[in-house]
XYZ file of C-alpha atoms in Angstrom:
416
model
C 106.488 100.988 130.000
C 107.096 103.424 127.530
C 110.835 103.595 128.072
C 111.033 99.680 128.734
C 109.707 100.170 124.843
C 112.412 101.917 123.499
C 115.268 100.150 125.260
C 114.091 97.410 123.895
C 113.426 98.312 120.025
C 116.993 99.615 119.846
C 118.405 95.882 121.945
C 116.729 94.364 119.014
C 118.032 96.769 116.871
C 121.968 95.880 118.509
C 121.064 92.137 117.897
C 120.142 92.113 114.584
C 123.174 94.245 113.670
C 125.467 92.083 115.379
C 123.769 88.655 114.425
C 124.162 90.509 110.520
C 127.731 89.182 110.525
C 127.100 85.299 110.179
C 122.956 85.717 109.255
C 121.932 86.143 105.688
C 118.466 87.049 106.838
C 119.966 89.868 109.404
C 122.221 91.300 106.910
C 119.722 91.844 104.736
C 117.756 93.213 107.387
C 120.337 96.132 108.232
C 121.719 96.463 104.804
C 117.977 97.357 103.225
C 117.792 99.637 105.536
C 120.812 101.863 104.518
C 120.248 105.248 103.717
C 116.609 105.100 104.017
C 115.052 108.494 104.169
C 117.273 109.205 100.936
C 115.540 106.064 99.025
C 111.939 106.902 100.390
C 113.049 110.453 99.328
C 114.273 109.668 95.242
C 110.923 108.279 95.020
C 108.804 111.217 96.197
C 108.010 114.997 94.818
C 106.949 116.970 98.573
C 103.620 117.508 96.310
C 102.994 114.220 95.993
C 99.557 112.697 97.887
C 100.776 108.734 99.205
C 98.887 106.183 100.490
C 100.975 103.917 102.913
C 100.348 100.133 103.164
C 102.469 98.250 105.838
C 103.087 94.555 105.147
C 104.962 92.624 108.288
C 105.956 90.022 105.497
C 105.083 88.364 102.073
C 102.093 86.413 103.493
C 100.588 89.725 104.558
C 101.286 91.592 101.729
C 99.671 88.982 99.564
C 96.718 89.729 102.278
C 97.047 93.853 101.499
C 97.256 93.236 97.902
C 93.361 93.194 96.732
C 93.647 96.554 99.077
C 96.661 98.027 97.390
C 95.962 96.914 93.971
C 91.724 98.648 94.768
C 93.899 102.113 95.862
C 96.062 102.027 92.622
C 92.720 101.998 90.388
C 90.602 104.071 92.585
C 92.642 106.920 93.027
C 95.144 106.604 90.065
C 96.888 110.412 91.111
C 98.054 109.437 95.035
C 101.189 107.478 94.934
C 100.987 104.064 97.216
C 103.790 103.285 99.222
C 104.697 99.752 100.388
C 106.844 99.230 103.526
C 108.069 95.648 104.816
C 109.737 94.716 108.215
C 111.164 91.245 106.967
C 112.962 90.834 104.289
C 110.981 87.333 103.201
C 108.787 90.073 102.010
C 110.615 92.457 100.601
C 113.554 90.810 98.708
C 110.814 88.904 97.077
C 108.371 92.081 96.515
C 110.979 94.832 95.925
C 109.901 95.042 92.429
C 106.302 94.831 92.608
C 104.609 96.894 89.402
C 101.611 97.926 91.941
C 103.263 100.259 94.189
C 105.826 103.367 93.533
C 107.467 103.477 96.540
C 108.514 100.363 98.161
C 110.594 100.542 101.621
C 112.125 98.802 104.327
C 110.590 100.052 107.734
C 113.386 101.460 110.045
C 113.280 100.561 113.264
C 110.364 102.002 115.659
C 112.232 104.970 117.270
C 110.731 108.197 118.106
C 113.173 109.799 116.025
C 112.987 107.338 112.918
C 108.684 107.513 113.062
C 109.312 111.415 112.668
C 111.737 111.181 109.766
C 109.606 108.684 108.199
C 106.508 110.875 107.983
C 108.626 113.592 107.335
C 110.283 112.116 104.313
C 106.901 109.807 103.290
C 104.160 112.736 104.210
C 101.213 109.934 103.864
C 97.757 110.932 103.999
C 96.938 107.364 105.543
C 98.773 104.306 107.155
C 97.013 100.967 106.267
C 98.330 98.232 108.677
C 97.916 94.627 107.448
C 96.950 91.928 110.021
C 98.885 92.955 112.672
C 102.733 94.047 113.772
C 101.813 97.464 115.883
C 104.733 99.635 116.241
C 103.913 102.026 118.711
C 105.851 104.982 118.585
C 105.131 105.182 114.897
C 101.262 104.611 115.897
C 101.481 107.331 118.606
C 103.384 109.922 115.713
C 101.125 109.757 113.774
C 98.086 109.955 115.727
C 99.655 113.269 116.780
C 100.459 114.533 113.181
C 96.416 113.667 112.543
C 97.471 111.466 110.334
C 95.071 108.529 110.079
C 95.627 104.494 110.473
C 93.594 101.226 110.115
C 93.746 97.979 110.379
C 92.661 95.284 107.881
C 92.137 91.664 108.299
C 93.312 92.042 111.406
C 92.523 89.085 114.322
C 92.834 88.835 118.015
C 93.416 86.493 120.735
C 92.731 86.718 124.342
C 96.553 85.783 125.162
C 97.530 88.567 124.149
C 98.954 91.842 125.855
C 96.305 94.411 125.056
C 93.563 92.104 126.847
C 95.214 91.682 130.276
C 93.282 93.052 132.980
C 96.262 95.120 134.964
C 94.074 98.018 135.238
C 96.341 100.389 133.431
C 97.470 98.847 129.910
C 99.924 100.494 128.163
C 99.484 98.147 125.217
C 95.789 98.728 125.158
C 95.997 102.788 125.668
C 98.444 102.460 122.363
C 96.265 100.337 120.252
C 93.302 102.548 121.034
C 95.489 105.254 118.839
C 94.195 103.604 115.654
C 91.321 105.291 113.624
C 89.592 101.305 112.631
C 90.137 97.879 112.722
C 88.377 95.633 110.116
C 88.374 92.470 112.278
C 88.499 88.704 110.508
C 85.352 87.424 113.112
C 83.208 88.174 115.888
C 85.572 86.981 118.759
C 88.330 89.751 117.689
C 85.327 92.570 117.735
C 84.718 91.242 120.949
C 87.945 91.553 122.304
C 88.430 95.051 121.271
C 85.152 95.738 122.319
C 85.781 94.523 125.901
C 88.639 96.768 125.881
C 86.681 100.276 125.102
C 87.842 100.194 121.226
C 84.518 100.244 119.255
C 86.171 101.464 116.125
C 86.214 98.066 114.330
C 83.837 96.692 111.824
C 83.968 93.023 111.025
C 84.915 92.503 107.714
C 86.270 89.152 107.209
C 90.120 88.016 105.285
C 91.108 90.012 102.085
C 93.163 87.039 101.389
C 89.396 85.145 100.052
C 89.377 88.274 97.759
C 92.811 87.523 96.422
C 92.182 83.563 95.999
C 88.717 84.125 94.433
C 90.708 86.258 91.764
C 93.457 83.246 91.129
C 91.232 80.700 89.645
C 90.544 83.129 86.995
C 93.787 83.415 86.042
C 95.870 81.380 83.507
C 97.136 78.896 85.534
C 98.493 76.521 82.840
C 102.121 74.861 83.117
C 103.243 72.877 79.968
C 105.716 70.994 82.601
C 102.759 70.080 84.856
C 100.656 68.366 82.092
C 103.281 66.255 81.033
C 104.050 65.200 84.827
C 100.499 65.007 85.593
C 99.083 63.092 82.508
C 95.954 60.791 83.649
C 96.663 60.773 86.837
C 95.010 61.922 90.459
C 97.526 64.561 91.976
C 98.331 65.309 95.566
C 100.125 68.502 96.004
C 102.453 69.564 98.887
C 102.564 73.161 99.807
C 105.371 74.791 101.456
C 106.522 71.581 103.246
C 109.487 70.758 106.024
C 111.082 67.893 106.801
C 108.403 66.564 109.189
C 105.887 66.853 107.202
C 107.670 65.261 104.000
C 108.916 62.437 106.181
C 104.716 61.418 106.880
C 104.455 60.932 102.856
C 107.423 58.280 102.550
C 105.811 55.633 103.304
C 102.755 56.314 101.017
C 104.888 56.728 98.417
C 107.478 53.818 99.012
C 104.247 51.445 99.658
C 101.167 52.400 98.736
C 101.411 55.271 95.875
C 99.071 53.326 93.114
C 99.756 53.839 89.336
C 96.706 56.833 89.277
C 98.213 59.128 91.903
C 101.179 60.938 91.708
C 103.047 63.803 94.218
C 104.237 67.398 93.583
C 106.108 68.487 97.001
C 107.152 72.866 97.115
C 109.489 73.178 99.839
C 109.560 75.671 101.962
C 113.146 76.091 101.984
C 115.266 75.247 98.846
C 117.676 73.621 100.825
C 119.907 71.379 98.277
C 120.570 69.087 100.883
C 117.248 68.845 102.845
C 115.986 67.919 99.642
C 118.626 65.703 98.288
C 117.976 63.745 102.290
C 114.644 63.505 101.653
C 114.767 62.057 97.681
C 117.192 59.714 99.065
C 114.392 58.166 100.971
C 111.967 57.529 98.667
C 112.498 54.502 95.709
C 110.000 55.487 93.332
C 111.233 57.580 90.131
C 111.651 61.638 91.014
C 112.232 64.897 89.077
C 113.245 68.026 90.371
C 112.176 71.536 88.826
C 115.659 72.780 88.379
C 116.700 69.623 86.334
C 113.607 69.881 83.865
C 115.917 71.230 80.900
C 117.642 68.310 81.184
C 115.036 65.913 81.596
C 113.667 64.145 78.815
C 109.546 64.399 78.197
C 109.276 60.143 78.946
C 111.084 60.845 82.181
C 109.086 63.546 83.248
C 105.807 61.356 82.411
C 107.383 58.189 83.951
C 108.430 59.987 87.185
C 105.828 59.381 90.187
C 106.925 62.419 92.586
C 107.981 66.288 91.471
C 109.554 68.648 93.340
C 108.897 72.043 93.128
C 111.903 73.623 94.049
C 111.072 77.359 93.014
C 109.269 79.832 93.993
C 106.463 81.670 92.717
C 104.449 78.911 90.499
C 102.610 77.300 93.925
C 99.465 79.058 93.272
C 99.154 77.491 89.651
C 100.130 74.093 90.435
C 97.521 74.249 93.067
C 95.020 73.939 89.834
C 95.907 70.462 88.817
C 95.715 69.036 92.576
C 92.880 66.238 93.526
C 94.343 66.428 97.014
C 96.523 69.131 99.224
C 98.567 69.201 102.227
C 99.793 72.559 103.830
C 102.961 72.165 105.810
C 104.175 73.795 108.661
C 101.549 72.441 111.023
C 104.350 70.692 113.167
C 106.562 73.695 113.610
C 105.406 77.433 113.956
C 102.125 76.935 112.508
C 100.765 76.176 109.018
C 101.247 78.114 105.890
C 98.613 79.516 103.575
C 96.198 77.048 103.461
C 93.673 79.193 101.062
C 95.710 79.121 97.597
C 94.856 75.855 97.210
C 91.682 74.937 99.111
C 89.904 77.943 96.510
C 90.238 75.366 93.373
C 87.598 72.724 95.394
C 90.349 70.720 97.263
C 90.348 69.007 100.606
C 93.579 70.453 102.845
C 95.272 68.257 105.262
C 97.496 70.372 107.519
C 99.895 69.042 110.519
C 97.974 70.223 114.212
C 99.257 73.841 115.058
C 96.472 75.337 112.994
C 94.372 76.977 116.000
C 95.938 80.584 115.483
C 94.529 80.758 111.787
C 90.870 81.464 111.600
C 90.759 80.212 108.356
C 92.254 76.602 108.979
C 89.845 76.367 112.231
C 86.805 77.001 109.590
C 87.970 74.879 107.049
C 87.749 72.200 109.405
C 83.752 73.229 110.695
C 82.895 73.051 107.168
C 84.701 69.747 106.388
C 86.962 70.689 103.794
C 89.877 70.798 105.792
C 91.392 67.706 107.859
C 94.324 68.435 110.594
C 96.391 65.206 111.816
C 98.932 65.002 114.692
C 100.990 61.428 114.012
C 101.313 59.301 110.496
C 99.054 57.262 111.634
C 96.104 59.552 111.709
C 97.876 60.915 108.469
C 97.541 57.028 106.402
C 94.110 57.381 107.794
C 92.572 60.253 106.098
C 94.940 60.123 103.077
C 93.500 56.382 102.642
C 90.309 57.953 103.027
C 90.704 60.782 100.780
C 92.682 58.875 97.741
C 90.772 55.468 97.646
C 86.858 57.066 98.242
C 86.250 59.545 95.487
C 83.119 60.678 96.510
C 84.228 61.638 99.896
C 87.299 63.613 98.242
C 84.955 65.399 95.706
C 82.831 66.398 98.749
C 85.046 67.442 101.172
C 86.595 69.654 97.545
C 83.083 71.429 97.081
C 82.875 72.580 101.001
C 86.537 73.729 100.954
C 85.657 75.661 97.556
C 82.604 76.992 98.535
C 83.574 78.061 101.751
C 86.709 80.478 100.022
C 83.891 81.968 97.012
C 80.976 82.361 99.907
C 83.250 84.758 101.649
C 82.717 88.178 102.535
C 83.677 90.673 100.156
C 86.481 92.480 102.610
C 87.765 94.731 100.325
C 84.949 96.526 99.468
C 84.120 96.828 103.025
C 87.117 98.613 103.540
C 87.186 100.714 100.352
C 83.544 102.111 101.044
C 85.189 103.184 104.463
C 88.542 104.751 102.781
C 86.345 106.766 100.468
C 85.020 108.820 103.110
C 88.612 109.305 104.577
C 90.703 109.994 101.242
């Protein structure tokens, strides 16, 4: 199995370099990792003490980051290093104030997880969620050098928990020092495999959206748009999902509600296709300097076509949807459901914990066609009692939360 591994990191490897010539994404993904060791290396005295956090991607490292930003105050003389394997998360993160070092993981060869310890000499790895890499998990194990796992969450599908009587995937897994599970069914599932090192600890990400609705979360743009009115904000939509709100807003979008949509890709002409649907008034972020302030207050729909303001126009909505559910799986549903709003999400929700809670609690609402989508939107615009209820569970469920990252910082002290 082990050399099935290898052969197949450096295939991927091949692929990606090969697919670099016509993929943005790829290209990026070879090209950030050029000259690696020497980057890692500027950063870095040999003297220096680092603590390592791995993020797959930006969703996990906005997971990591009540952990990283905890390390940076508690122990203000280590440096922390932050390494990515997509570059969704790193192109967007590169120059994040929190961390000194911040990295492009090489690919997992025996060779590369030696050079990178060489080069990085961490005192700790701190895996978010999941992505297990396992010749750098079996290098360091045999350099003593220590690594956990936060937030992470299993399910039974997966390769560790097959019952072949000799699992590689298992015997590699069983490497790491802890795993601070999100529930009881992934501490079962490690348990049932002989790895008792794991302490439930629930999601950092409730630690990070607790801290947002603190923040200042005003946008002069969004009062004007918003006005008087009820809001329904769209997070991180596609197509399919923005095609279930045409009708609602061709037909039935009354003079108190209006629509902010954030795509998830700032495609010109996806979003061009879908404005040329709808026939009530629109504005687009990038055209606000040359919109005037009655347009902007007469327009019924906005579209967020930017990135990092989500999380503050979250604060103005009465109502959110999460897209994604009718592709891969939702996005983060958690941003907005911690300002009291009801979610309503598309139906491939079942691999996030927090989506399948949301829904026990009855602040979150998954549909599968429009018409169970008119349904609960009807339901949720038109009886304002319901909405504000369905709010309060959805906002007491994030602040009622475990407090993860202090679970995992009491256990780091005794380590670091």
């Amino acid at each position: 199995m082990q050399g099935f591994y290898n052969i197949s990191i450096k295939a991927y490897g091949m692929a990606l370099k090969l697919a670099s010539n016509f993929n943005e994404k790829a290209k990026l993904w070879i090209n950030g990792r050029d000259n690696w060791e020497e980057k890692i290396a500027s950063k870095l005295s040999k003297t220096d003490k680092v603590l390592w956090v791995h993020c797959s991607s930006l969703g996990e490292f906005e997971q990591g980051r009540p952990v990283i930003e905890t390390l940076k105050e508690k122990y203000p003389t280590h440096k922390i290093a932050v390494s990515f394997f997509s570059p969704s998360g790193y192109e967007i993160r590169k120059n994040y104030q929190g961390a000194d070092v911040i990295f492009y993981l090489p690919l997992d060869t025996k060779s590369n997880a030696e050079k990178l310890i060489k080069v990085l000499h961490p005192e700790i790895l701190i895996l978010v969620k999941y992505e297990y890499w396992f010749n750098l998990i079996s290098t360091l194990h045999q350099h003593k050098i220590p690594t956990i796992v936060v937030s992470s969450i299993f399910r039974e599908s997966q390769n560790f928990f097959k019952k072949d009587g000799n699992n590689w995937f298992a015997k590699k897994l069983s490497l790491i020092n802890h795993f601070f599970v999100q529930n009881e069914k992934s501490k079962n599932l490690l348990d049932s495999i002989q790895i008792t090192q794991n302490t439930i600890a629930g999601d950092t990400r409730f630690d990070r959206v607790k801290q947002i609705i603190h923040q200042d979360n005003h946008l002069d743009f969004m009062e004007t748009f918003k006005q008087h009115s009820k809001f329904i904000v769209v997070g991180s939509s596609w197509p399919k999902d923005e095609e279930l709100f045409i009708e609602l807003i061709n037909q039935k979008l009354t003079n108190d509600w209006k629509i902010v949509f954030a795509p998830h890709n700032l495609n010109d002409a996806e979003i061009n296709s879908f404005l040329s649907k709808i026939n009530q008034k629109t504005v687009k972020f990038s055209d606000l300097e040359k919109t005037s302030q009655q347009d902007l207050i007469d327009s019924k729909v906005f579209i967020l076509n930017t990135i990092g303001l989500l999380s503050k126009v979250y604060a103005y909505a009465d109502i959110t949807y999460i897209g994604g559910g009718f592709g891969a799986g939702i996005h983060n549903t958690l941003e907005a459901v911690t300002y009291g709003n009801p979610v309503v999400f598309g139906p491939k929700y079942k691999k996030f914990q927090e989506a399948v809670d949301l829904i026990a609690v009855g602040g979150g609402f998954s549909i599968s066609n429009q018409t169970e989508f008119n349904k609960i939107m009807n339901h949720l615009m038109n009886d304002e009692n319901f909405r504000k209820a369905s709010g309060k569970k959805a906002g007491d469920f994030v602040q009622n939360s475990p407090n993860a990252t202090k679970i995992i910082m009491d256990y780091l002290a005794k380590i670091i």
